[in-house]
Short mmCIF file of C-alpha atoms in Angstrom, two decimals:
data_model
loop_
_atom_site.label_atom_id
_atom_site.label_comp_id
_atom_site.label_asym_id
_atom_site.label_seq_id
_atom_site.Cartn_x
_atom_site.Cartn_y
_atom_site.Cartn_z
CA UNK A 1 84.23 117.42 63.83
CA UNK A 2 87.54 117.94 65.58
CA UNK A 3 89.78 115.26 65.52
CA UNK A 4 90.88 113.72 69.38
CA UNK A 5 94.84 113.44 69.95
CA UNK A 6 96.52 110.86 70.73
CA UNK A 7 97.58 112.32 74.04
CA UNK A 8 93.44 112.63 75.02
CA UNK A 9 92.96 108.64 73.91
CA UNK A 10 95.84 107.95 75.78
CA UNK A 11 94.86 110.15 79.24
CA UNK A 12 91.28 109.00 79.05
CA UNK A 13 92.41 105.38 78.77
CA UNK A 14 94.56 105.94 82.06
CA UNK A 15 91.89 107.23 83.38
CA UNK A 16 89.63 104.39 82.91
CA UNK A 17 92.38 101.71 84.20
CA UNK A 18 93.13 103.59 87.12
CA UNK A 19 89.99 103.64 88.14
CA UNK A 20 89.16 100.02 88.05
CA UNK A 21 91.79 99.22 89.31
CA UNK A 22 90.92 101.32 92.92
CA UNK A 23 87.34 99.35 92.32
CA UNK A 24 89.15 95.94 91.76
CA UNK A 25 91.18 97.09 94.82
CA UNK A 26 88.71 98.06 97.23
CA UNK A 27 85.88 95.42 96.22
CA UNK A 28 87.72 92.56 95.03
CA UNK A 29 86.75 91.66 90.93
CA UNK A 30 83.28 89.89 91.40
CA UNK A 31 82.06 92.24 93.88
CA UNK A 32 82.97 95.21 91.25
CA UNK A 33 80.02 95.95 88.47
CA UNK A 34 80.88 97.94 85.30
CA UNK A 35 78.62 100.22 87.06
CA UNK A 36 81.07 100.74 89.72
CA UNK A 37 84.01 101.74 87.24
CA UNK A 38 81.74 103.96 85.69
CA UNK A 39 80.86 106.02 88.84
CA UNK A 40 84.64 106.01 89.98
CA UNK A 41 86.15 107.28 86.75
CA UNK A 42 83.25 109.45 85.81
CA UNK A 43 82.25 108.75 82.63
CA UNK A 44 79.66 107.12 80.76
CA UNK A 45 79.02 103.89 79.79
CA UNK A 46 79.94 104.96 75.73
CA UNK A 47 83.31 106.69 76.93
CA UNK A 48 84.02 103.83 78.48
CA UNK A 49 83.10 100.58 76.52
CA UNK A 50 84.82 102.39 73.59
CA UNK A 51 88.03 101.68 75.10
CA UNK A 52 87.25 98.34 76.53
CA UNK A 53 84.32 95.57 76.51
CA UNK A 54 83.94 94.47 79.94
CA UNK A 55 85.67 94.03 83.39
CA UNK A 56 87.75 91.05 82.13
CA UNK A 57 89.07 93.62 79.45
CA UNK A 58 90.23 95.75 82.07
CA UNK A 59 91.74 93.26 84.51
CA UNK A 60 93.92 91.54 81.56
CA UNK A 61 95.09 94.91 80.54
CA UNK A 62 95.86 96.51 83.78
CA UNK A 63 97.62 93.26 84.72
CA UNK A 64 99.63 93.22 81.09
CA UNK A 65 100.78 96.77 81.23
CA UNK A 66 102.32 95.84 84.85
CA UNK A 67 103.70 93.34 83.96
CA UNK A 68 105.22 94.29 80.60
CA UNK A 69 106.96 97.51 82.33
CA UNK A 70 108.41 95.02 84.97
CA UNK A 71 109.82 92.75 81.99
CA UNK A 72 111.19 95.63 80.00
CA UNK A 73 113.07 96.71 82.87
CA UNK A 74 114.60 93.83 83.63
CA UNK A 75 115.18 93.04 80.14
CA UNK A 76 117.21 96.28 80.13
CA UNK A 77 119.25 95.36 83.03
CA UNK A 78 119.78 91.94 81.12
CA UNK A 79 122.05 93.97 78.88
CA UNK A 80 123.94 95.69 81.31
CA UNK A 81 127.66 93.74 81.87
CA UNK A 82 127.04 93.11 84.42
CA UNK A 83 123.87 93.91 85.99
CA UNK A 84 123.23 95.52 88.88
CA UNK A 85 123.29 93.79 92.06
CA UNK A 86 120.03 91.76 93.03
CA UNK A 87 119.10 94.14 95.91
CA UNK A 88 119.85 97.36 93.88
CA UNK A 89 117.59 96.18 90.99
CA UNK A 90 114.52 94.93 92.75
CA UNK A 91 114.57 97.94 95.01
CA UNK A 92 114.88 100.34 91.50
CA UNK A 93 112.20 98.26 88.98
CA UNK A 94 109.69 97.72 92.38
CA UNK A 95 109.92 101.07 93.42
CA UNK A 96 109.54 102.95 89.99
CA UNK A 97 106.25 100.44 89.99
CA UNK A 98 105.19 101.43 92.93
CA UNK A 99 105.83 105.52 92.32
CA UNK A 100 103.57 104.82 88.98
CA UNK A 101 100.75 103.70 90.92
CA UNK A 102 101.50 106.01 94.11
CA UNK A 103 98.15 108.42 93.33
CA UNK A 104 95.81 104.90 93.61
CA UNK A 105 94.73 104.92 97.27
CA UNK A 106 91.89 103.05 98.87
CA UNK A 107 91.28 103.50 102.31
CA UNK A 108 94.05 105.64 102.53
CA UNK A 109 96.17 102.96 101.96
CA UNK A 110 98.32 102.14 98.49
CA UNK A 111 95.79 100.46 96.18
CA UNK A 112 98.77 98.41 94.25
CA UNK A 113 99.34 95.65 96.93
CA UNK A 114 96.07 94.98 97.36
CA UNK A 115 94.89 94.87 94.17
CA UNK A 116 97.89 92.46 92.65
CA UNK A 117 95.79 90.12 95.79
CA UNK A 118 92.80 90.03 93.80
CA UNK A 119 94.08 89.77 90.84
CA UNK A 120 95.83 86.10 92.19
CA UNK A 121 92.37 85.25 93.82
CA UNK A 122 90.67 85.95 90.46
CA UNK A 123 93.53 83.88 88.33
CA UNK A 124 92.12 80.68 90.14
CA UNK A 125 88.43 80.91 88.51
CA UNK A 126 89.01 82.59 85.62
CA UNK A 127 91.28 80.80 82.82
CA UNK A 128 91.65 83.64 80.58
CA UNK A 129 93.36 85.81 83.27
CA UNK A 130 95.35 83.03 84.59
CA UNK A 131 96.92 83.02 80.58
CA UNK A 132 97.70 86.59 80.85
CA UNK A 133 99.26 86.07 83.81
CA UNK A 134 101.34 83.04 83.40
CA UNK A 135 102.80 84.85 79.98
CA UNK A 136 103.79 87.50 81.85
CA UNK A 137 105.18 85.91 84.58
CA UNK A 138 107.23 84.03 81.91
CA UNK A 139 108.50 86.55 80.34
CA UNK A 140 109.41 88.16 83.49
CA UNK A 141 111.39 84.85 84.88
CA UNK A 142 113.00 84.73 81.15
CA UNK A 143 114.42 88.13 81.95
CA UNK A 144 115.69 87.55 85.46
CA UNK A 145 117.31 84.22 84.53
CA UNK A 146 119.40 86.16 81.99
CA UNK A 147 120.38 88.35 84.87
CA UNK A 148 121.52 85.43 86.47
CA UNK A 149 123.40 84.50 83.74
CA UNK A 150 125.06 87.76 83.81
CA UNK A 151 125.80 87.46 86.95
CA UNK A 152 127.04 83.86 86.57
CA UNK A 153 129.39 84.99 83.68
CA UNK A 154 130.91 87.89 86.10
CA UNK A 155 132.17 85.55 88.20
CA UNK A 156 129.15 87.59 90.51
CA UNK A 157 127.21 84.11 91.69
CA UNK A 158 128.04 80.60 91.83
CA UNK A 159 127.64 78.78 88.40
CA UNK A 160 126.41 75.33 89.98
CA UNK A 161 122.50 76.70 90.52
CA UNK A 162 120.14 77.05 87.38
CA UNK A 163 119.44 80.61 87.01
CA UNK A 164 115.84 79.67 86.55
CA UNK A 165 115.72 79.01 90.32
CA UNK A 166 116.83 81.62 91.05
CA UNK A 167 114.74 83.72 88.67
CA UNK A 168 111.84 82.00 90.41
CA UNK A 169 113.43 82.81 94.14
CA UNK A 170 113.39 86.87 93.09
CA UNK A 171 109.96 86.70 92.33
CA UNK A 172 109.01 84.95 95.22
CA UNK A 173 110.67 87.91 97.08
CA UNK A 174 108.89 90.69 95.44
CA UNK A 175 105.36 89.35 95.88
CA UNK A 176 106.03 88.17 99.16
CA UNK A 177 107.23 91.42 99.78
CA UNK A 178 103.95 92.89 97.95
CA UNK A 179 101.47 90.11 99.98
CA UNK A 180 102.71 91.60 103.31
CA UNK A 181 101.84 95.39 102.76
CA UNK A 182 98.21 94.31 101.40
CA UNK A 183 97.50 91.58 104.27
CA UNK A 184 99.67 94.20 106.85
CA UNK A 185 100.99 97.62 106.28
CA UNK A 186 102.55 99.81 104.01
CA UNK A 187 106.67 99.31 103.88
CA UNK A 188 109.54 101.09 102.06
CA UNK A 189 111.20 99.10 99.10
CA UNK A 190 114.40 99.89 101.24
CA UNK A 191 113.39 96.77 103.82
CA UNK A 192 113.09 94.83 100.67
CA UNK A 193 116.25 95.89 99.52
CA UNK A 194 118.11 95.70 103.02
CA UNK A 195 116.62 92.17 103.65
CA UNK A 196 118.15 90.61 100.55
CA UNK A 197 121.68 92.57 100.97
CA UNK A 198 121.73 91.06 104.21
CA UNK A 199 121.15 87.62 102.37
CA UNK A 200 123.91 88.44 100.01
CA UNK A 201 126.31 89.31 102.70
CA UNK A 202 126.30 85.63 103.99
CA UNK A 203 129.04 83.33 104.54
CA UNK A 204 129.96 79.71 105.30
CA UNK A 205 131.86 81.01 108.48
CA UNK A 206 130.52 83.77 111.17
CA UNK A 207 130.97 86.93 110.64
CA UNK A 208 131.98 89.20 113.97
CA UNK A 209 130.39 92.75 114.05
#
């Protein structure tokens, strides 16, 4: 029997996840049956359970690979002296997400927004998610607070706030940013990126156009 490559594993495995997650997108997670997945990606119930047990096998790892490509970018700006500026490097790591997931549409709308939704509803009944989630969130805020204290050590930000806050305040901007094109409309990174230039631009006294 001829041996499967790697690089077959690896696209059929994509395949799977990307289809779940337009089910988990469209239907929300409890309204999704491993039936569903099946008749999305196209394959049978062997191809697929080979790769992965059940839906909560596919909702942890769809939500860990996200999250571990967000942390590994940030990480990698971590080591930059110094990093880039706030608004350049959420606009960069959010849009490269984005891009990756660009080809997952449901209703002819970007499936990413709405799914990272569901995935929050879910978190609150199901404890095993939730873990998944709060390690990668972690890990993520770990990242950005070394950012911060990049930043910090650049003389770039003020040294009297805990870079954990505002770690936690970056975060709060992305999926804020993500919660409005679900619950609204699709929007360019570039407003996200404007909006907290804008921010950065402040000062204690007015500024005259």
């Amino acid at each position: 029997m001829a041996r499967v490559s790697q690089e077959h594993l690896d696209a059929r495995r994509r395949q799977i996840l990307d289809g779940a997650a337009i089910c988990f997108a469209r239907n929300g997670f409890h309204a999704t049956s491993m039936q569903d997945v099946l008749k999305e990606v196209d394959l049978s119930a062997g191809a697929v359970y080979r790769y992965f047990k059940g839906k909560e096998e596919l909702i942890g790892a769809i939500v860990a690979e996200v999250l571990g490509s967000v942390r590994a970018a940030f990480e990698e700006a971590a080591r930059q002296s110094p990093p880039p500026p706030p608004d350049e490097l959420v606009a960069a790591v959010l849009g490269k997400t984005l891009a990756a997931r660009e080809s997952l549409v449901v209703d002819g709308r970007p499936a990413f927004p709405r799914l990272i939704v569901q995935v929050w509803a879910e978190t609150l009944r199901n404890d095993q998610l939730a873990a998944v989630l709060r390690e990668g969130y972690g890990s993520v805020r770990a990242a950005w607070s070394k950012i911060v204290e990049g930043y910090q050590g650049a003389g770039m930000m003020r040294t009297d706030v805990e870079p954990d806050h505002v770690a936690r305040t970056m975060i709060s901007a992305v999926l804020g940013f993500l919660a409005q094109q679900s619950l609204f409309e699709p929007a360019p990174v570039e407003i996200l990126r404007d909006g907290l230039r804008a921010l950065m631009s402040m000062r204690d006294e007015p500024v005259t156009s």
